[in-house]
């Protein structure tokens, strides 16, 4: 199991990525939250030599497949074959109201999106005529002036973010990797995610090794009680936030915590300024320990291996939970 790291809003992503590489991380990921992940990853690629650099995630439906094809192809060249294109759908409200783009059944649209990307890349690398016609996307024009030069690394692998069974099966059928959501548990991975992934693999005759599974998971640790308490508070708040979203309710229901989802959702719709603090208090130690590895720094690595080895291929610590890099050095050594 490889250990990755997340690049958040670093002032110098090249230097941050280089430090992470020097510390022994295998890859770095940037998310499309309050930044453009591709600008961050371009800097990270130029500042490093060996780590993989990937988007986890970029919002597919906010972009035309053609626009994204150029960006991803260039980043694969600039990184000398180390780029991973991680895509997600976001939710209807954001796609329509933040990005002002059309929304439709996400799994079906993503299937077409992946087909469009690969048709565009094939027109560049295999000299294939561009004749992609779908329900949502149509790409039928590619002239020599707009065709990028072929480079030795080719198109990047495409990883797909998935929570529900339809998108997870699609990852097994058509993607090179699965980006599991942070709001998951080892039991949900074992009983829901991986069986759905295997259904997709079986449908296309592929082996499990064809799809790399990555998880940005929760970790609560620290050098003293104060650090551990801050980390626990941050993780409780994040679990409460995700748990309030109806789309993630199946994870709670699997553990018999459907009523917790109801309470969290009800609080999330009120105007009381203290609601988020109240939501976090609903995440008790049992829930926290199910979603997060809670351990002393030296014990985090073995605990991660015990919980996730054989379930995921790559693990990264969820960003923004207040765990300093040096506290995670024993984890890097344990998983190296």
Short mmCIF file of C-alpha atoms in Angstrom, two decimals:
data_model
loop_
_atom_site.label_atom_id
_atom_site.label_comp_id
_atom_site.label_asym_id
_atom_site.label_seq_id
_atom_site.Cartn_x
_atom_site.Cartn_y
_atom_site.Cartn_z
CA UNK A 1 0.00 0.00 0.00
CA UNK A 2 1.49 3.32 -1.12
CA UNK A 3 1.24 6.49 0.95
CA UNK A 4 0.33 9.73 -0.81
CA UNK A 5 -0.22 13.31 0.36
CA UNK A 6 -2.57 16.15 -0.51
CA UNK A 7 -1.54 19.54 -1.83
CA UNK A 8 -3.89 22.20 -0.51
CA UNK A 9 -3.52 25.96 -1.02
CA UNK A 10 0.26 25.98 -0.71
CA UNK A 11 1.95 29.26 -1.62
CA UNK A 12 4.74 27.30 -3.29
CA UNK A 13 3.35 23.97 -4.53
CA UNK A 14 6.64 23.05 -6.19
CA UNK A 15 8.55 23.36 -2.91
CA UNK A 16 5.79 21.60 -0.95
CA UNK A 17 5.67 18.72 -3.41
CA UNK A 18 9.45 18.45 -3.35
CA UNK A 19 9.42 18.27 0.45
CA UNK A 20 6.78 15.52 0.33
CA UNK A 21 8.85 13.60 -2.20
CA UNK A 22 11.93 13.95 0.01
CA UNK A 23 9.95 12.67 3.00
CA UNK A 24 9.15 9.50 1.08
CA UNK A 25 5.61 9.96 -0.20
CA UNK A 26 4.73 8.10 -3.39
CA UNK A 27 2.35 10.67 -4.86
CA UNK A 28 0.70 14.05 -4.37
CA UNK A 29 -2.91 14.97 -5.16
CA UNK A 30 -4.62 18.34 -5.64
CA UNK A 31 -8.36 18.86 -5.38
CA UNK A 32 -10.68 21.28 -7.13
CA UNK A 33 -12.15 23.00 -4.09
CA UNK A 34 -10.94 26.60 -3.86
CA UNK A 35 -8.15 26.31 -6.42
CA UNK A 36 -7.46 25.10 -9.94
CA UNK A 37 -5.84 21.69 -9.38
CA UNK A 38 -4.06 21.67 -12.74
CA UNK A 39 -2.06 24.83 -12.03
CA UNK A 40 -0.98 23.37 -8.69
CA UNK A 41 -0.07 20.04 -10.27
CA UNK A 42 1.91 21.68 -13.07
CA UNK A 43 4.10 23.40 -10.49
CA UNK A 44 4.34 20.19 -8.44
CA UNK A 45 5.42 18.20 -11.49
CA UNK A 46 8.17 20.68 -12.36
CA UNK A 47 9.41 20.68 -8.77
CA UNK A 48 9.71 16.90 -8.39
CA UNK A 49 11.32 13.96 -10.13
CA UNK A 50 9.60 10.75 -9.06
CA UNK A 51 6.26 11.19 -7.29
CA UNK A 52 3.04 10.79 -9.19
CA UNK A 53 0.93 13.96 -9.45
CA UNK A 54 -2.82 13.68 -9.74
CA UNK A 55 -6.14 15.50 -9.51
CA UNK A 56 -8.43 14.15 -6.80
CA UNK A 57 -10.65 15.39 -8.13
CA UNK A 58 -11.18 17.70 -11.08
CA UNK A 59 -14.84 18.34 -11.91
CA UNK A 60 -15.43 16.69 -15.27
CA UNK A 61 -18.81 18.20 -16.06
CA UNK A 62 -17.48 21.74 -15.58
CA UNK A 63 -15.35 21.27 -18.72
CA UNK A 64 -15.67 20.17 -22.30
CA UNK A 65 -13.93 16.82 -22.94
CA UNK A 66 -11.77 18.58 -25.56
CA UNK A 67 -10.56 21.22 -23.11
CA UNK A 68 -9.72 18.59 -20.52
CA UNK A 69 -8.04 16.35 -23.08
CA UNK A 70 -5.53 19.09 -23.94
CA UNK A 71 -4.83 19.93 -20.29
CA UNK A 72 -4.33 16.32 -19.23
CA UNK A 73 -2.20 15.46 -22.25
CA UNK A 74 0.05 18.46 -21.59
CA UNK A 75 0.41 17.62 -17.90
CA UNK A 76 1.40 14.07 -18.79
CA UNK A 77 4.17 15.54 -20.95
CA UNK A 78 5.32 18.13 -18.40
CA UNK A 79 5.40 15.51 -15.64
CA UNK A 80 7.24 13.02 -17.88
CA UNK A 81 4.57 10.36 -17.48
CA UNK A 82 3.69 10.91 -13.81
CA UNK A 83 0.27 12.57 -14.16
CA UNK A 84 -3.00 10.91 -13.10
CA UNK A 85 -6.28 12.45 -14.24
CA UNK A 86 -8.73 11.97 -11.39
CA UNK A 87 -12.29 12.95 -12.30
CA UNK A 88 -15.47 13.42 -10.32
CA UNK A 89 -18.99 14.59 -11.06
CA UNK A 90 -19.68 17.04 -8.20
CA UNK A 91 -23.40 17.40 -7.46
CA UNK A 92 -26.23 18.90 -9.48
CA UNK A 93 -26.43 22.19 -7.58
CA UNK A 94 -22.76 22.99 -8.13
CA UNK A 95 -22.66 21.89 -11.75
CA UNK A 96 -25.74 23.91 -12.67
CA UNK A 97 -25.52 26.89 -10.32
CA UNK A 98 -21.76 27.33 -9.72
CA UNK A 99 -20.36 26.20 -13.07
CA UNK A 100 -23.48 27.00 -15.15
CA UNK A 101 -23.18 23.70 -16.99
CA UNK A 102 -25.81 21.07 -17.86
CA UNK A 103 -26.60 18.15 -15.56
CA UNK A 104 -28.00 14.73 -16.36
CA UNK A 105 -27.77 11.18 -14.99
CA UNK A 106 -24.15 11.30 -13.76
CA UNK A 107 -23.00 7.72 -14.38
CA UNK A 108 -24.34 7.66 -17.94
CA UNK A 109 -22.87 11.08 -18.68
CA UNK A 110 -19.50 10.11 -17.21
CA UNK A 111 -19.40 6.96 -19.34
CA UNK A 112 -19.84 9.12 -22.43
CA UNK A 113 -17.31 11.66 -21.14
CA UNK A 114 -14.64 8.98 -20.77
CA UNK A 115 -15.41 7.71 -24.26
CA UNK A 116 -15.03 11.22 -25.67
CA UNK A 117 -11.69 11.75 -23.92
CA UNK A 118 -10.28 8.51 -25.26
CA UNK A 119 -11.55 9.20 -28.79
CA UNK A 120 -9.84 12.60 -28.75
CA UNK A 121 -6.57 11.14 -27.48
CA UNK A 122 -6.70 8.36 -30.06
CA UNK A 123 -7.05 10.96 -32.81
CA UNK A 124 -3.76 12.46 -31.62
CA UNK A 125 -1.72 9.37 -30.82
CA UNK A 126 -3.08 6.74 -33.23
CA UNK A 127 -3.95 8.98 -36.18
CA UNK A 128 -7.55 7.80 -35.82
CA UNK A 129 -10.29 9.95 -37.33
CA UNK A 130 -12.23 11.88 -34.70
CA UNK A 131 -15.81 10.67 -35.04
CA UNK A 132 -17.28 10.77 -31.55
CA UNK A 133 -21.04 11.26 -31.43
CA UNK A 134 -22.89 10.85 -28.16
CA UNK A 135 -26.02 12.10 -26.48
CA UNK A 136 -24.20 14.86 -24.61
CA UNK A 137 -20.88 15.34 -26.42
CA UNK A 138 -20.00 15.51 -30.11
CA UNK A 139 -16.42 15.76 -31.35
CA UNK A 140 -15.94 15.40 -35.11
CA UNK A 141 -13.29 17.97 -36.08
CA UNK A 142 -9.54 17.69 -35.57
CA UNK A 143 -7.15 19.31 -38.02
CA UNK A 144 -3.32 19.11 -38.05
CA UNK A 145 -2.91 22.65 -36.70
CA UNK A 146 -4.76 21.71 -33.50
CA UNK A 147 -3.27 18.23 -33.07
CA UNK A 148 -0.60 18.09 -30.33
CA UNK A 149 2.72 16.46 -31.09
CA UNK A 150 2.92 12.84 -30.01
CA UNK A 151 5.04 12.37 -26.90
CA UNK A 152 6.49 9.20 -25.46
CA UNK A 153 4.24 9.06 -22.38
CA UNK A 154 0.92 9.12 -24.19
CA UNK A 155 -2.42 9.98 -22.53
CA UNK A 156 -2.56 9.78 -18.72
CA UNK A 157 -4.39 7.11 -16.74
CA UNK A 158 -7.90 8.16 -15.73
CA UNK A 159 -9.16 7.54 -12.20
CA UNK A 160 -12.81 7.96 -11.33
CA UNK A 161 -14.29 9.13 -8.02
CA UNK A 162 -17.19 6.94 -6.94
CA UNK A 163 -19.45 6.34 -3.95
CA UNK A 164 -22.58 4.67 -5.31
CA UNK A 165 -22.76 1.34 -7.16
CA UNK A 166 -23.34 2.73 -10.68
CA UNK A 167 -20.25 4.95 -10.72
CA UNK A 168 -18.19 2.29 -8.96
CA UNK A 169 -19.13 -0.30 -11.59
CA UNK A 170 -18.24 2.21 -14.30
CA UNK A 171 -14.79 2.61 -12.75
CA UNK A 172 -14.35 -1.14 -13.03
CA UNK A 173 -15.48 -1.13 -16.64
CA UNK A 174 -13.79 1.92 -18.07
CA UNK A 175 -11.28 3.61 -15.72
CA UNK A 176 -7.72 2.95 -14.64
CA UNK A 177 -8.37 3.76 -11.01
CA UNK A 178 -11.04 4.29 -8.38
CA UNK A 179 -10.90 7.28 -6.05
CA UNK A 180 -12.88 6.19 -3.01
CA UNK A 181 -14.60 8.91 -1.02
CA UNK A 182 -13.17 9.86 2.37
CA UNK A 183 -16.58 9.24 3.93
CA UNK A 184 -16.20 5.48 3.84
CA UNK A 185 -15.24 2.66 6.16
CA UNK A 186 -13.31 -0.57 5.78
CA UNK A 187 -16.60 -2.46 6.00
CA UNK A 188 -18.22 -0.32 3.29
CA UNK A 189 -15.20 -0.84 1.05
CA UNK A 190 -15.30 -4.59 1.62
CA UNK A 191 -19.06 -5.13 1.35
CA UNK A 192 -20.17 -2.46 -1.11
CA UNK A 193 -17.38 -0.72 -3.02
CA UNK A 194 -15.13 -3.61 -4.04
CA UNK A 195 -17.97 -5.96 -5.06
CA UNK A 196 -19.42 -3.24 -7.32
CA UNK A 197 -15.96 -2.58 -8.73
CA UNK A 198 -15.55 -6.29 -9.43
CA UNK A 199 -18.87 -6.36 -11.30
CA UNK A 200 -17.50 -3.72 -13.65
CA UNK A 201 -14.23 -5.58 -14.07
CA UNK A 202 -16.05 -8.83 -14.81
CA UNK A 203 -18.23 -7.10 -17.41
CA UNK A 204 -15.15 -6.18 -19.42
CA UNK A 205 -12.99 -9.19 -18.60
CA UNK A 206 -10.40 -7.22 -16.69
CA UNK A 207 -8.40 -8.26 -13.65
CA UNK A 208 -8.52 -6.40 -10.32
CA UNK A 209 -4.94 -5.26 -10.92
CA UNK A 210 -6.21 -3.13 -13.84
CA UNK A 211 -7.79 -0.61 -11.43
CA UNK A 212 -5.84 1.12 -8.68
CA UNK A 213 -7.94 1.97 -5.62
CA UNK A 214 -7.03 5.14 -3.70
CA UNK A 215 -8.47 6.38 -0.42
CA UNK A 216 -7.99 9.80 1.21
CA UNK A 217 -8.82 8.59 4.72
CA UNK A 218 -9.17 10.13 8.14
CA UNK A 219 -6.39 9.90 10.71
CA UNK A 220 -6.44 11.23 14.27
CA UNK A 221 -3.00 11.46 15.84
CA UNK A 222 -0.65 13.96 17.47
CA UNK A 223 2.41 14.38 19.64
CA UNK A 224 0.41 15.32 22.73
CA UNK A 225 -3.14 15.49 24.04
CA UNK A 226 -3.73 18.96 22.62
CA UNK A 227 -2.68 17.98 19.09
CA UNK A 228 -4.75 14.81 19.22
CA UNK A 229 -7.78 16.72 20.49
CA UNK A 230 -7.50 19.27 17.67
CA UNK A 231 -7.21 16.49 15.10
CA UNK A 232 -10.20 14.65 16.59
CA UNK A 233 -12.33 17.81 16.56
CA UNK A 234 -11.46 18.50 12.92
CA UNK A 235 -12.26 14.95 11.85
CA UNK A 236 -15.53 14.85 13.80
CA UNK A 237 -16.60 18.05 12.03
CA UNK A 238 -15.73 16.63 8.61
CA UNK A 239 -17.55 13.35 9.29
CA UNK A 240 -20.58 15.33 10.44
CA UNK A 241 -20.51 17.46 7.29
CA UNK A 242 -20.43 14.45 4.97
CA UNK A 243 -22.89 12.52 7.13
CA UNK A 244 -25.46 15.31 6.70
CA UNK A 245 -25.52 14.72 2.92
CA UNK A 246 -28.27 12.30 1.84
CA UNK A 247 -26.12 10.90 -0.98
CA UNK A 248 -23.71 9.43 1.59
CA UNK A 249 -26.42 7.96 3.81
CA UNK A 250 -25.83 4.35 2.62
CA UNK A 251 -22.47 4.34 4.42
CA UNK A 252 -24.16 5.19 7.72
CA UNK A 253 -27.03 2.77 7.09
CA UNK A 254 -24.63 -0.13 6.59
CA UNK A 255 -23.47 0.41 10.19
CA UNK A 256 -26.98 0.92 11.56
CA UNK A 257 -26.51 4.68 11.94
CA UNK A 258 -29.30 5.90 9.67
CA UNK A 259 -30.82 7.94 12.50
CA UNK A 260 -27.52 9.78 12.90
CA UNK A 261 -27.76 10.79 9.25
CA UNK A 262 -31.27 12.12 9.90
CA UNK A 263 -30.11 14.21 12.85
CA UNK A 264 -27.11 15.59 10.99
CA UNK A 265 -29.18 16.47 7.94
CA UNK A 266 -31.82 18.23 10.06
CA UNK A 267 -29.18 20.34 11.80
CA UNK A 268 -27.49 21.20 8.49
CA UNK A 269 -30.68 22.85 7.22
CA UNK A 270 -31.16 25.19 10.17
CA UNK A 271 -29.90 28.77 10.38
CA UNK A 272 -28.47 28.42 13.89
CA UNK A 273 -24.81 29.48 13.80
CA UNK A 274 -23.91 26.81 16.34
CA UNK A 275 -25.32 23.97 14.24
CA UNK A 276 -21.97 22.77 12.92
CA UNK A 277 -20.57 22.49 16.44
CA UNK A 278 -23.71 20.60 17.46
CA UNK A 279 -23.34 18.30 14.47
CA UNK A 280 -19.74 17.46 15.36
CA UNK A 281 -20.77 16.55 18.92
CA UNK A 282 -23.09 13.88 17.48
CA UNK A 283 -20.06 12.00 16.13
CA UNK A 284 -19.20 9.87 19.14
CA UNK A 285 -16.02 7.88 19.71
CA UNK A 286 -17.45 4.74 18.08
CA UNK A 287 -18.33 6.58 14.89
CA UNK A 288 -15.01 8.44 14.93
CA UNK A 289 -13.02 5.23 15.34
CA UNK A 290 -14.94 3.53 12.54
CA UNK A 291 -14.25 6.27 9.99
CA UNK A 292 -10.79 7.27 11.24
CA UNK A 293 -7.63 5.54 12.38
CA UNK A 294 -7.10 6.89 15.89
CA UNK A 295 -3.61 6.11 17.23
CA UNK A 296 -0.29 7.44 18.47
CA UNK A 297 2.05 8.47 15.60
CA UNK A 298 4.17 5.29 15.82
CA UNK A 299 1.05 3.12 15.71
CA UNK A 300 -0.74 4.82 12.80
CA UNK A 301 1.20 2.99 10.08
CA UNK A 302 0.55 -0.53 11.44
CA UNK A 303 -3.09 0.42 12.11
CA UNK A 304 -3.54 1.63 8.52
CA UNK A 305 -2.07 -1.59 7.18
CA UNK A 306 -4.26 -3.70 9.43
CA UNK A 307 -7.41 -1.84 8.37
CA UNK A 308 -6.84 -1.19 4.67
CA UNK A 309 -4.16 -3.52 3.30
CA UNK A 310 -5.80 -5.62 0.61
CA UNK A 311 -8.67 -3.13 0.29
CA UNK A 312 -6.89 -0.09 -1.16
CA UNK A 313 -3.68 0.33 -3.13
CA UNK A 314 -2.94 3.92 -2.15
CA UNK A 315 -3.77 5.88 1.01
CA UNK A 316 -3.47 9.56 1.79
CA UNK A 317 -4.34 11.42 4.96
CA UNK A 318 -7.41 13.60 4.49
CA UNK A 319 -6.22 17.23 4.22
CA UNK A 320 -7.20 19.97 6.61
CA UNK A 321 -7.37 17.85 9.76
CA UNK A 322 -4.45 19.60 11.43
CA UNK A 323 -1.91 16.76 11.52
CA UNK A 324 1.61 18.21 11.03
CA UNK A 325 3.84 16.54 8.43
CA UNK A 326 6.53 15.54 10.91
CA UNK A 327 3.93 13.70 13.01
CA UNK A 328 3.25 11.51 9.96
CA UNK A 329 6.91 10.63 9.34
CA UNK A 330 6.54 7.33 11.24
CA UNK A 331 3.60 6.49 8.96
CA UNK A 332 5.73 7.10 5.88
CA UNK A 333 8.44 4.84 7.28
CA UNK A 334 5.94 2.12 8.19
CA UNK A 335 4.42 2.04 4.71
CA UNK A 336 7.62 2.58 2.72
#
